Coordinates of C-alpha atoms and ligand atoms in Angstrom, one line a residue:
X1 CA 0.0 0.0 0.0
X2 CA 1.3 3.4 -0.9
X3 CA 2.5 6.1 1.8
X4 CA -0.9 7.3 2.0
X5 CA -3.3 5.0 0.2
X6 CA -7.0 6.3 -0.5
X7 CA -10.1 4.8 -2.3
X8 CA -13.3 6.8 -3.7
X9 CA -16.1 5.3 -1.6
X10 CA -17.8 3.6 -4.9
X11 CA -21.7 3.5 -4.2
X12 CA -21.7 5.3 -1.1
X13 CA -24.2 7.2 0.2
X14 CA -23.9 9.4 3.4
X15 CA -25.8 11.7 5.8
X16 CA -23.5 14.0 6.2
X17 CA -23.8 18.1 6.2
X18 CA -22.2 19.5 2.8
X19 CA -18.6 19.9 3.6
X20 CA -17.9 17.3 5.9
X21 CA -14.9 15.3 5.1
X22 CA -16.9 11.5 5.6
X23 CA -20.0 10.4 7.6
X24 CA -17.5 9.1 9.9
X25 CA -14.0 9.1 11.0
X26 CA -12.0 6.2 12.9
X27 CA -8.5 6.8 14.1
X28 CA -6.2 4.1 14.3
X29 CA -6.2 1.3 11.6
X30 CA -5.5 -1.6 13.3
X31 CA -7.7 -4.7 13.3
X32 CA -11.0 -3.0 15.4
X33 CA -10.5 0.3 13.1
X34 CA -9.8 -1.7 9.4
X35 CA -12.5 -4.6 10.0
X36 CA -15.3 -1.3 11.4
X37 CA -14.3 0.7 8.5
X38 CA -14.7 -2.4 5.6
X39 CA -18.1 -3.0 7.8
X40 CA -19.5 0.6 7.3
X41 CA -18.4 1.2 3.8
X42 CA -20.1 -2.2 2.9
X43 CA -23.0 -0.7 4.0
X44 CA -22.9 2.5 2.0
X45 CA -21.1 5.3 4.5
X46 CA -18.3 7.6 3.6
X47 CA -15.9 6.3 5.7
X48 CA -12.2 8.1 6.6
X49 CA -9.3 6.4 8.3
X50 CA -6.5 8.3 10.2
X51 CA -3.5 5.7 10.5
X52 CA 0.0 6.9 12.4
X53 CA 1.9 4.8 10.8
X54 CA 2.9 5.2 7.0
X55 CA 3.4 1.5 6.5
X56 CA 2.8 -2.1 9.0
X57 CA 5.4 -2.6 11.2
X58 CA 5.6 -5.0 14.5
X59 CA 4.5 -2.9 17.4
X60 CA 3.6 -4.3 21.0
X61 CA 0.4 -6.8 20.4
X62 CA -0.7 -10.0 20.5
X63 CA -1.2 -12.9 18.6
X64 CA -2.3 -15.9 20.3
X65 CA -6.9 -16.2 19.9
X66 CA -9.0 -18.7 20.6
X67 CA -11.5 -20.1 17.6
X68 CA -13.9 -16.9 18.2
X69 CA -11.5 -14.7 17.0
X70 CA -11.3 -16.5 13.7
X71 CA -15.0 -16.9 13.8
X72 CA -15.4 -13.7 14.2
X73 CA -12.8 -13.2 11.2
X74 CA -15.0 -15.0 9.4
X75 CA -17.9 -13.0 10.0
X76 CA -16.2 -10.0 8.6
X77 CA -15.7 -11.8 5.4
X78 CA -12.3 -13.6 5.5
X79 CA -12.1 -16.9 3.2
X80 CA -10.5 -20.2 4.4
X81 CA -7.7 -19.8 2.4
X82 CA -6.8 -16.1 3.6
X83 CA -7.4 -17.6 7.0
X84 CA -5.2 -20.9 6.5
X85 CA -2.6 -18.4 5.2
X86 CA -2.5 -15.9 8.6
X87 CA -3.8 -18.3 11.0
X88 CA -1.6 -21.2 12.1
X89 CA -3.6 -23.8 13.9
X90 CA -2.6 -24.6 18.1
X91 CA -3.9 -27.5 19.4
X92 CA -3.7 -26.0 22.8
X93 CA -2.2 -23.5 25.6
X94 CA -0.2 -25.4 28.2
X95 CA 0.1 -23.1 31.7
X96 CA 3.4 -23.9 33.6
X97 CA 4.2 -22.8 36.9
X98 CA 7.4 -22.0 38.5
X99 CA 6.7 -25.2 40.6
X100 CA 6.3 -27.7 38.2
X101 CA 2.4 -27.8 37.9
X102 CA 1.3 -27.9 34.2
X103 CA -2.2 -28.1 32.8
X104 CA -3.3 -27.4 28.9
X105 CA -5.9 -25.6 27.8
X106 CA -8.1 -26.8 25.0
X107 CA -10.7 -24.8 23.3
X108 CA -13.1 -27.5 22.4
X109 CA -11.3 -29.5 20.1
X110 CA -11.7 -32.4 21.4
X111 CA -15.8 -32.5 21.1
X112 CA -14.6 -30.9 17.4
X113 CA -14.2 -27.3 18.0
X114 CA -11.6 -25.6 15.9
X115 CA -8.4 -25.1 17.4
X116 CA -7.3 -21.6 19.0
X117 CA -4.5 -19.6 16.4
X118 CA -1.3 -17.8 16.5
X119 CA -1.7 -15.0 13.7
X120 CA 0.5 -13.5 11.4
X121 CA 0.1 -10.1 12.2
X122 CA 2.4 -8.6 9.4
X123 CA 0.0 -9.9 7.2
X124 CA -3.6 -9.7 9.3
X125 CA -3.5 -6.2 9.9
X126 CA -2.7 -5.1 5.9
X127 CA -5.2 -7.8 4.6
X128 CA -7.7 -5.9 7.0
X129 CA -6.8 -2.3 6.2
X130 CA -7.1 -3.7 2.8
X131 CA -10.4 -4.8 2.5
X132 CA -11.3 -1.8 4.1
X133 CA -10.0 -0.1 0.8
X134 CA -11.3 -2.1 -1.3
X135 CA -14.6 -1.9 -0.2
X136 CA -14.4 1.8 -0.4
X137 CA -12.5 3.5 2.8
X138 CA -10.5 6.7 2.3
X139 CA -7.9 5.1 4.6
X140 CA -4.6 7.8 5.0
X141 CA -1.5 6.2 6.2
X142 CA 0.8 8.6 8.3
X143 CA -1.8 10.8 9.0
X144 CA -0.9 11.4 13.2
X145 CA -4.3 12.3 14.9
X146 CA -3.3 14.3 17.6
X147 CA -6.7 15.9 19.0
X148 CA -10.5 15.6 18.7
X149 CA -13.5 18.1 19.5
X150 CA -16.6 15.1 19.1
X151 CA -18.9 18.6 20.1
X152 CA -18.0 20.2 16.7
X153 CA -16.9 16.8 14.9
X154 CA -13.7 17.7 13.9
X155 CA -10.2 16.3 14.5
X156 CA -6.9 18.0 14.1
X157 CA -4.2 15.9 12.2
X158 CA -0.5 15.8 11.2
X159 CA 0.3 14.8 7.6
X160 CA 2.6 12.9 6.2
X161 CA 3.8 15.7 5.3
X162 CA 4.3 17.4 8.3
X163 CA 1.6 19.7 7.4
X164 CA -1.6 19.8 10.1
X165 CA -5.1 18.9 8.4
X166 CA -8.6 19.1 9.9
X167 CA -10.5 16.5 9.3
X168 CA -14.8 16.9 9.8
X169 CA -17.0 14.1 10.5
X170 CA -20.4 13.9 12.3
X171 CA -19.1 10.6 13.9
X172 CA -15.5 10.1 15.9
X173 CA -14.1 6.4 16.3
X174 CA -11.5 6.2 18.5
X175 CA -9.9 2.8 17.4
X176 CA -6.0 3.8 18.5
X177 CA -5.4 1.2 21.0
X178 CA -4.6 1.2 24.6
X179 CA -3.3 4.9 24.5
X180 CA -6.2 6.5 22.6
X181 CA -6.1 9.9 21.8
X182 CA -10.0 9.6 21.4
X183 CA -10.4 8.3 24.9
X184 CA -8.4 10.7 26.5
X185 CA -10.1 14.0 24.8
X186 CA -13.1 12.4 25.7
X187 CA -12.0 12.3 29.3
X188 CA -12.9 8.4 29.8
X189 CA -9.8 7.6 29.8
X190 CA -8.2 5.5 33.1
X191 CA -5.3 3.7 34.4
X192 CA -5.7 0.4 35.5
X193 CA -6.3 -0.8 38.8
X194 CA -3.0 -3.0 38.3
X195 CA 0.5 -2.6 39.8
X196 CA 2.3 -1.1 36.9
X197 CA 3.3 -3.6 34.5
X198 CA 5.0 -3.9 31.2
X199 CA 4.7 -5.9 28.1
X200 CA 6.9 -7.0 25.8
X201 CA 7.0 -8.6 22.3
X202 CA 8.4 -9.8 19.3
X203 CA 9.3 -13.3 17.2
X204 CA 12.1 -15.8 16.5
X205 CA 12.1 -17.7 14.0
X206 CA 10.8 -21.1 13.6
X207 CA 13.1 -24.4 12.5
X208 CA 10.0 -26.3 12.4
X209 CA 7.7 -24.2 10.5
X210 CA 4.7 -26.8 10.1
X211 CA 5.1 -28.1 13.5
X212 CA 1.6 -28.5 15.2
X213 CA 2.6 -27.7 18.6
X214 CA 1.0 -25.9 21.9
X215 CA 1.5 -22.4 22.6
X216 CA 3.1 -22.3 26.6
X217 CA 2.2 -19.6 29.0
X218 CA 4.9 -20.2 31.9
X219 CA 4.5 -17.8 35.3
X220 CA 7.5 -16.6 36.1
X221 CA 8.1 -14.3 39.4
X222 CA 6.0 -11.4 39.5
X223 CA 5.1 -11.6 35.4
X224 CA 4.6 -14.5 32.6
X225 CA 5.5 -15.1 29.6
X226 CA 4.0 -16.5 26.4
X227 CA 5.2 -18.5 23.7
X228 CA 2.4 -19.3 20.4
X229 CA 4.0 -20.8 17.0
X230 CA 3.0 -18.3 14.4
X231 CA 1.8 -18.6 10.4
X232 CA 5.0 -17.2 8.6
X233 CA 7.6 -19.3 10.3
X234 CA 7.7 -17.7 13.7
X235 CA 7.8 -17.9 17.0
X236 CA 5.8 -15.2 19.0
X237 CA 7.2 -14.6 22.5
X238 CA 4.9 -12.2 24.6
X239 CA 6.4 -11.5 27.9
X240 CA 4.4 -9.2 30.8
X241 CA 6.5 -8.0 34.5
X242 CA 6.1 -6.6 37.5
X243 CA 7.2 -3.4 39.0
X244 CA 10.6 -5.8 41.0
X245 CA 12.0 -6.4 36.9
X246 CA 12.3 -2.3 36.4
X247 CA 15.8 -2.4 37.8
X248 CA 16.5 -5.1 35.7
X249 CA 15.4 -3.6 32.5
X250 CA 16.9 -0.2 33.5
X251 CA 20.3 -2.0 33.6
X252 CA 20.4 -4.1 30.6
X253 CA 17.4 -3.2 28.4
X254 CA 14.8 -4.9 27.8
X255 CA 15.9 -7.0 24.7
X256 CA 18.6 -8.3 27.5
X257 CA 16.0 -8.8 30.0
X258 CA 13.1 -10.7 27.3
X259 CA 16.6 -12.9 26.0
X260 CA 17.9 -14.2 29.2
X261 CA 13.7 -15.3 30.1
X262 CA 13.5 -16.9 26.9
X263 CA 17.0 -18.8 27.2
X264 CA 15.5 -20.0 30.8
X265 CA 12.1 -21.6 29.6
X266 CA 12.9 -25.1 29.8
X267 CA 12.6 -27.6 26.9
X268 CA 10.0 -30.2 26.4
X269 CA 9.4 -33.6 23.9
X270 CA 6.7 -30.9 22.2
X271 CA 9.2 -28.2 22.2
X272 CA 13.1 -28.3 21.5
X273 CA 15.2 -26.2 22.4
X274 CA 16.4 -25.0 18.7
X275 CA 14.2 -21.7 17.9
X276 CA 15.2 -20.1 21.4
X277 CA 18.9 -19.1 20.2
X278 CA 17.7 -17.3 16.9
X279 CA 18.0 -14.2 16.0
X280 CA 14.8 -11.7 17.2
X281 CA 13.1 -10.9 13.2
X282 CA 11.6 -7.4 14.9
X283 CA 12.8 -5.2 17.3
X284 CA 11.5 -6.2 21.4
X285 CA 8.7 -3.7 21.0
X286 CA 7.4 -2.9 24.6
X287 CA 3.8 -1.0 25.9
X288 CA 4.0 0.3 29.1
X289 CA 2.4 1.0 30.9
X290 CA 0.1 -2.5 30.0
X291 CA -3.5 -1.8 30.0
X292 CA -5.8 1.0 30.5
X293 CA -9.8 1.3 31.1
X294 CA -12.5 3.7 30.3
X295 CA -15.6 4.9 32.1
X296 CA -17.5 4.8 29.0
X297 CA -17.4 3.4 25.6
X298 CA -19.5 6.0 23.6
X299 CA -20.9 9.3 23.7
X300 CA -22.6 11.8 21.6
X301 CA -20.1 12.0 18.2
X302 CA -18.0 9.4 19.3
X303 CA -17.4 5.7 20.3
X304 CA -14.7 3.7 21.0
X305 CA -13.8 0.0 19.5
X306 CA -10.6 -2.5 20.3
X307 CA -8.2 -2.0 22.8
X308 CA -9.3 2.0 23.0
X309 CA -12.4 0.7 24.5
X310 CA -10.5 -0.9 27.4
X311 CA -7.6 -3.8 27.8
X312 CA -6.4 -5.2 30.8
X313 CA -4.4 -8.2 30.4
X314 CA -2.9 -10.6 27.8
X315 CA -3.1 -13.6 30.0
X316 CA -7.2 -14.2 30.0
X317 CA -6.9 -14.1 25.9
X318 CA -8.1 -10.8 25.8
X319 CA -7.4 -8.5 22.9
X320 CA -8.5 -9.5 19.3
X321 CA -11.5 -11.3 20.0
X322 CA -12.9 -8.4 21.4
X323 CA -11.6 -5.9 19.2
X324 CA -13.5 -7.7 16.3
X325 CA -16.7 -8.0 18.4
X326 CA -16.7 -4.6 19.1
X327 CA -16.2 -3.6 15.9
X328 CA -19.1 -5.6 14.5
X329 CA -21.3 -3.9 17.6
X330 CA -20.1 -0.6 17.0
X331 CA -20.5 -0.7 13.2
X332 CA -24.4 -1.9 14.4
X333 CA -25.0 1.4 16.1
X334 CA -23.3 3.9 13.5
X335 CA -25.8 2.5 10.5
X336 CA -28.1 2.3 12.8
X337 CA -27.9 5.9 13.5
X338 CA -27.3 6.7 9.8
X339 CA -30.3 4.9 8.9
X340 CA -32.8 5.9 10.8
X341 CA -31.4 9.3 12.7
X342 CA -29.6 12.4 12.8
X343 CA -27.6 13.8 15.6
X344 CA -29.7 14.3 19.1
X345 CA -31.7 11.7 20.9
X346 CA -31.0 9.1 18.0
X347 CA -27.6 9.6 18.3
X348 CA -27.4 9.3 21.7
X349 CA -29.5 6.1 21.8
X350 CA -27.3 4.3 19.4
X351 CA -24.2 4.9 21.1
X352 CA -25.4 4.1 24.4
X353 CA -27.1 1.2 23.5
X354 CA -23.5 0.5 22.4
X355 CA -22.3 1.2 25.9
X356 CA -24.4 -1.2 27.7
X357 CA -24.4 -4.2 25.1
X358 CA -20.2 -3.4 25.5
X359 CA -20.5 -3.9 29.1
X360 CA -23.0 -6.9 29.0
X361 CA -21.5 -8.9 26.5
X362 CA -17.9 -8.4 28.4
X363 CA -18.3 -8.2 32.2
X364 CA -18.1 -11.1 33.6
X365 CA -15.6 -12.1 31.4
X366 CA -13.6 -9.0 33.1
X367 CA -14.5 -10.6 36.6
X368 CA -12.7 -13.4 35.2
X369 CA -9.7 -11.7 34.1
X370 CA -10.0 -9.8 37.5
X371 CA -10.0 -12.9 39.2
X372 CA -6.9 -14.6 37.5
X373 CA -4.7 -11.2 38.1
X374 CA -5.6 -11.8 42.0
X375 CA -4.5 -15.3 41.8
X376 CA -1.2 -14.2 39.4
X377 CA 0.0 -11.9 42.2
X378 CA -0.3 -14.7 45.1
X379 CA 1.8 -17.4 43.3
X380 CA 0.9 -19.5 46.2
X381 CA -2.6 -19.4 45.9
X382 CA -1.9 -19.8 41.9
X383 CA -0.3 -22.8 42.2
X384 CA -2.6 -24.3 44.5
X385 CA -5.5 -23.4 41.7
X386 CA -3.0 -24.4 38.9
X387 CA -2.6 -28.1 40.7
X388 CA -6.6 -28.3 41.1
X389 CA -7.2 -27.7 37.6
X390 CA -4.3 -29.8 36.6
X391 CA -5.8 -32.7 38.4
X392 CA -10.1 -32.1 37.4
X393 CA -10.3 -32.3 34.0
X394 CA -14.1 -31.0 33.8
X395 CA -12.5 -27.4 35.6
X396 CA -10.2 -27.4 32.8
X397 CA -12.6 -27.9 30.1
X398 CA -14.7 -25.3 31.5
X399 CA -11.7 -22.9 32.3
X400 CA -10.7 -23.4 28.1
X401 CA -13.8 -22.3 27.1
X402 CA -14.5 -19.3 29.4
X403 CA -10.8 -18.8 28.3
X404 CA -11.8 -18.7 24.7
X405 CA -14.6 -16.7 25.0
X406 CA -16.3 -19.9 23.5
X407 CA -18.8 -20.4 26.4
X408 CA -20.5 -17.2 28.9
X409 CA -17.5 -16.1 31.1
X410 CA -20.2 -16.2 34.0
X411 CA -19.8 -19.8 34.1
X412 CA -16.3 -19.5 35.4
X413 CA -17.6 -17.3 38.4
X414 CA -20.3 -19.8 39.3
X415 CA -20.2 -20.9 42.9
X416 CA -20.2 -24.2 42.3
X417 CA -17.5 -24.2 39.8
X418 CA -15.4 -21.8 42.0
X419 CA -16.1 -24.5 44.7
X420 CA -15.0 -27.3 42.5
X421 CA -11.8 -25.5 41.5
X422 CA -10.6 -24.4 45.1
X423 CA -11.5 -27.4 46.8
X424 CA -8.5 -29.3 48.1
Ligands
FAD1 C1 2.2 -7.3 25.3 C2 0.8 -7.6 24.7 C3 0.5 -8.9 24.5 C4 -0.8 -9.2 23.9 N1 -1.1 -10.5 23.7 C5 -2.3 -10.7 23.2 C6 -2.7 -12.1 22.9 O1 -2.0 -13.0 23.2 N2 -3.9 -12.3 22.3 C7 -4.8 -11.3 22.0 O2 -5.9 -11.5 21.5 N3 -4.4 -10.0 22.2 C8 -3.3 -9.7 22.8 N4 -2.9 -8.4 23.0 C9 -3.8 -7.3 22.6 C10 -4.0 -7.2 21.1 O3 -2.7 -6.9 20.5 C11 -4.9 -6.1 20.8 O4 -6.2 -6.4 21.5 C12 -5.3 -5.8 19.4 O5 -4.1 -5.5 18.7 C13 -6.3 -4.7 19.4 O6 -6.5 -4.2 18.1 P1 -6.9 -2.6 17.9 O7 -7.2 -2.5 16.5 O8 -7.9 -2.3 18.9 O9 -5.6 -1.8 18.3 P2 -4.1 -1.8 17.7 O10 -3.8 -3.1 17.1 O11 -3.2 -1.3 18.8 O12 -4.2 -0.7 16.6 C14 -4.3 0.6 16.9 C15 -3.9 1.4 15.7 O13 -4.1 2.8 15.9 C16 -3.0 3.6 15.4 N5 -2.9 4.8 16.2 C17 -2.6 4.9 17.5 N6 -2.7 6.2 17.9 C18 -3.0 6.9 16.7 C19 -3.1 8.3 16.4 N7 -3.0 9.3 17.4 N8 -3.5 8.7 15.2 C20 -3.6 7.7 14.2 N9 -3.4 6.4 14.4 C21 -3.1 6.0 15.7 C22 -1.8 2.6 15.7 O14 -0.7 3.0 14.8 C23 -2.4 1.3 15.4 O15 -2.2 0.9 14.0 C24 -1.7 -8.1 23.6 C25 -1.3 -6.8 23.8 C26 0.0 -6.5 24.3 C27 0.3 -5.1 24.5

């Protein structure tokens, strides 16, 4: 895609006001922004995307879904064989603690589910922002959006140029990740209720390319870290610590710090030692600090989609699967507004109704991910769950799908499911 790729929206039709720039503008054109934008094009809007960066490049993110991200992949139109190119199949995620306990993860495969993924985000996120494109997005790479008034719908921009640009549009989408402009000038914008922590990513390559093997998610003290084959050849190694590792990385950086964890992981028959001694294929690209939340979600001229809508923690499998099912929800409420509505009480009915379904469809799935930080900071009490679920198969099964976002999170905080996982 060129510097700063635009399309014509073909058929499209918009409400806007003569001399608005689109119906809508969405910062950020990662997978929530490119797979909204494809969504509302495809439904006839004049759509605009604001993208920092002039081309892809490996930035801190994740990889590892279970099956509903692909469904939901699916949903926005992927074919098998774009799939089967970005998506390499994982039979499962095997949890290792520091004392020995291990348990895997399955997402249903074994009653015939599809297996969970390890993307290929060097080509996801073009193939995304390029379907957007092609079904009609104006989408501008380099553009740096670096303020919004959703009360006049307009948002200040710097080209690639250099030169600033106003851009108008009735609607605002905030889909710029975990430090959102959009959140912030909206004031929704929180930290988390976390100690401080940082992540850190990036791949090695992979001697065994085709292998079918397990991703491994081993606790280390006071952080994790992640390891998921990739599509491409790769090895994706996500790694998140604590506030005792900041010494540490202050001292020797953190490519030093991610190297020397990686070298430690020990070996097993499923995984050889081979692909930990390779070279890194992108820089060790870090987000700190990890997570963020927001008090709301929408609001008059604006909503928010992805990981600008809120993103705690990699651990619970959070991340793309809701950034697609946000963007599906969210692209709901703008043609609903657009179809039936103009700004005022419509407006504000659409987006809200965003709001709540946001929170419904996601809370107790946050419990959950509340519930396995608490445990992550006690290793104790971690392991003691860790050797429960090891030994009761029917709390695994149950703890993959919650996991996977495959069955309602709620399940997982049932009483008598917490009972059969904590007692001894
Ligand atoms: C360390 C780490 C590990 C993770 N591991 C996993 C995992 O294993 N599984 C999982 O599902 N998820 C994981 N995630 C989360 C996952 O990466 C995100 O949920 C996913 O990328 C969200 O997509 P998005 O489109 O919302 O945001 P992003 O992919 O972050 O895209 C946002 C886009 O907005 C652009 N942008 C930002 N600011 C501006 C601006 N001012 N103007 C214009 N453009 C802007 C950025 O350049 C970017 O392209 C992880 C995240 C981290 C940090």
């Amino acid at each position: 895609m060129s510097a700063e790729a635009s399309a014509t929206a073909g058929a499209a039709t918009s409400a806007v006001d003569a001399g608005d720039d689109a119906a809508v503008a969405i910062v950020g054109g990662g997978p929530a922004g490119a797979v909204l934008a494809a969504r509302l094009a495809t439904a006839g809007l004049d759509v605009v995307v604001l993208e920092r960066s002039p081309a892809w490049h490996w930035r801190a993110g994740g990889v590892f879904t279970s099956p509903a991200a692909v469904a939901a992949l699916r949903r926005a139109g992927l074919d098998a064989a774009t799939l089967a190119a970005v998506a390499r199949p994982i039979p499962a995620m095997r949890v290792e603690t520091a004392s020995g306990t291990t348990f895997r993860l399955t997402y249903g495969t074994e009653r015939g589910g599809d297996p969970a993924v390890g993307f290929d985000r060097s080509r996801l996120d073009p193939i995304l922002l390029e379907r957007a494109v092609a079904a009609g997005v104006d989408v501008r790479r380099g553009w740096n959006v670096t303020a919004i008034q959703p009360a006049t719908g307009s948002l200040a921009a710097r080209r690639p140029d250099g030169r600033h640009a106003t851009v108008r549009a009735p609607v605002i989408v905030g889909a710029d990740g975990a430090h959102s402009v959009v959140a912030r000038a909206t004031g929704v914008a929180r930290p988390v209720r976390l100690d401080p922590r940082i992540g850190l990513t990036y791949h090695l390559p992979d001697p065994d390319p085709a292998g079918c093997r397990d991703a491994r998610m081993l606790v280390l003290r006071d952080g994790y870290v992640g390891i998921a084959p990739v599509a491409g050849g790769r090895i994706n190694v996500g790694i998140v610590l604590g506030r005792s590792w900041r010494p540490a990385l202050v001292r020797v950086g953190a490519r030093a710090v991610a190297e020397a964890i990686v070298k430690a992981i020990p070996t097993s028959e499923d995984d050889p030692a081979a692909w930990r001694d390779g070279e890194p294929i992108d820089t060790v690209a870090g987000a700190w600090p990890l997570g963020h939340r927001v008090t709301r979600r929408s609001g008059p001229g604006w909503l928010l989609v992805g990981d600008a809508a809120g993103f705690l923690d990699p651990f619970t499998g959070e991340g793309l699967h809701r950034a697609l099912v946000s963007a599906e929800l969210a692209a709901a409420a703008i043609v609903a507004l657009h179809r039936g509505r103009g700004r005022g009480h419509g407006h504000d009915e659409a987006f809200e109704a965003y709001d709540r379904t946001m929170q419904r469809r996601f809370l107790a799935k946050d419990a959950v991910s509340w519930l396995v930080q608490a445990f992550l900071a006690r290793p104790l009490l971690f392991d003691y769950a860790a050797r429960r679920v090891a030994a009761r198969p029917s709390v695994r099964a149950t703890m993959g799908l919650v996991m996977g976002d495959l069955i309602p999170a709620y399940r997982a905080l049932d009483p008598r499911f917490l009972a059969s996982l904590l007692a001894p």
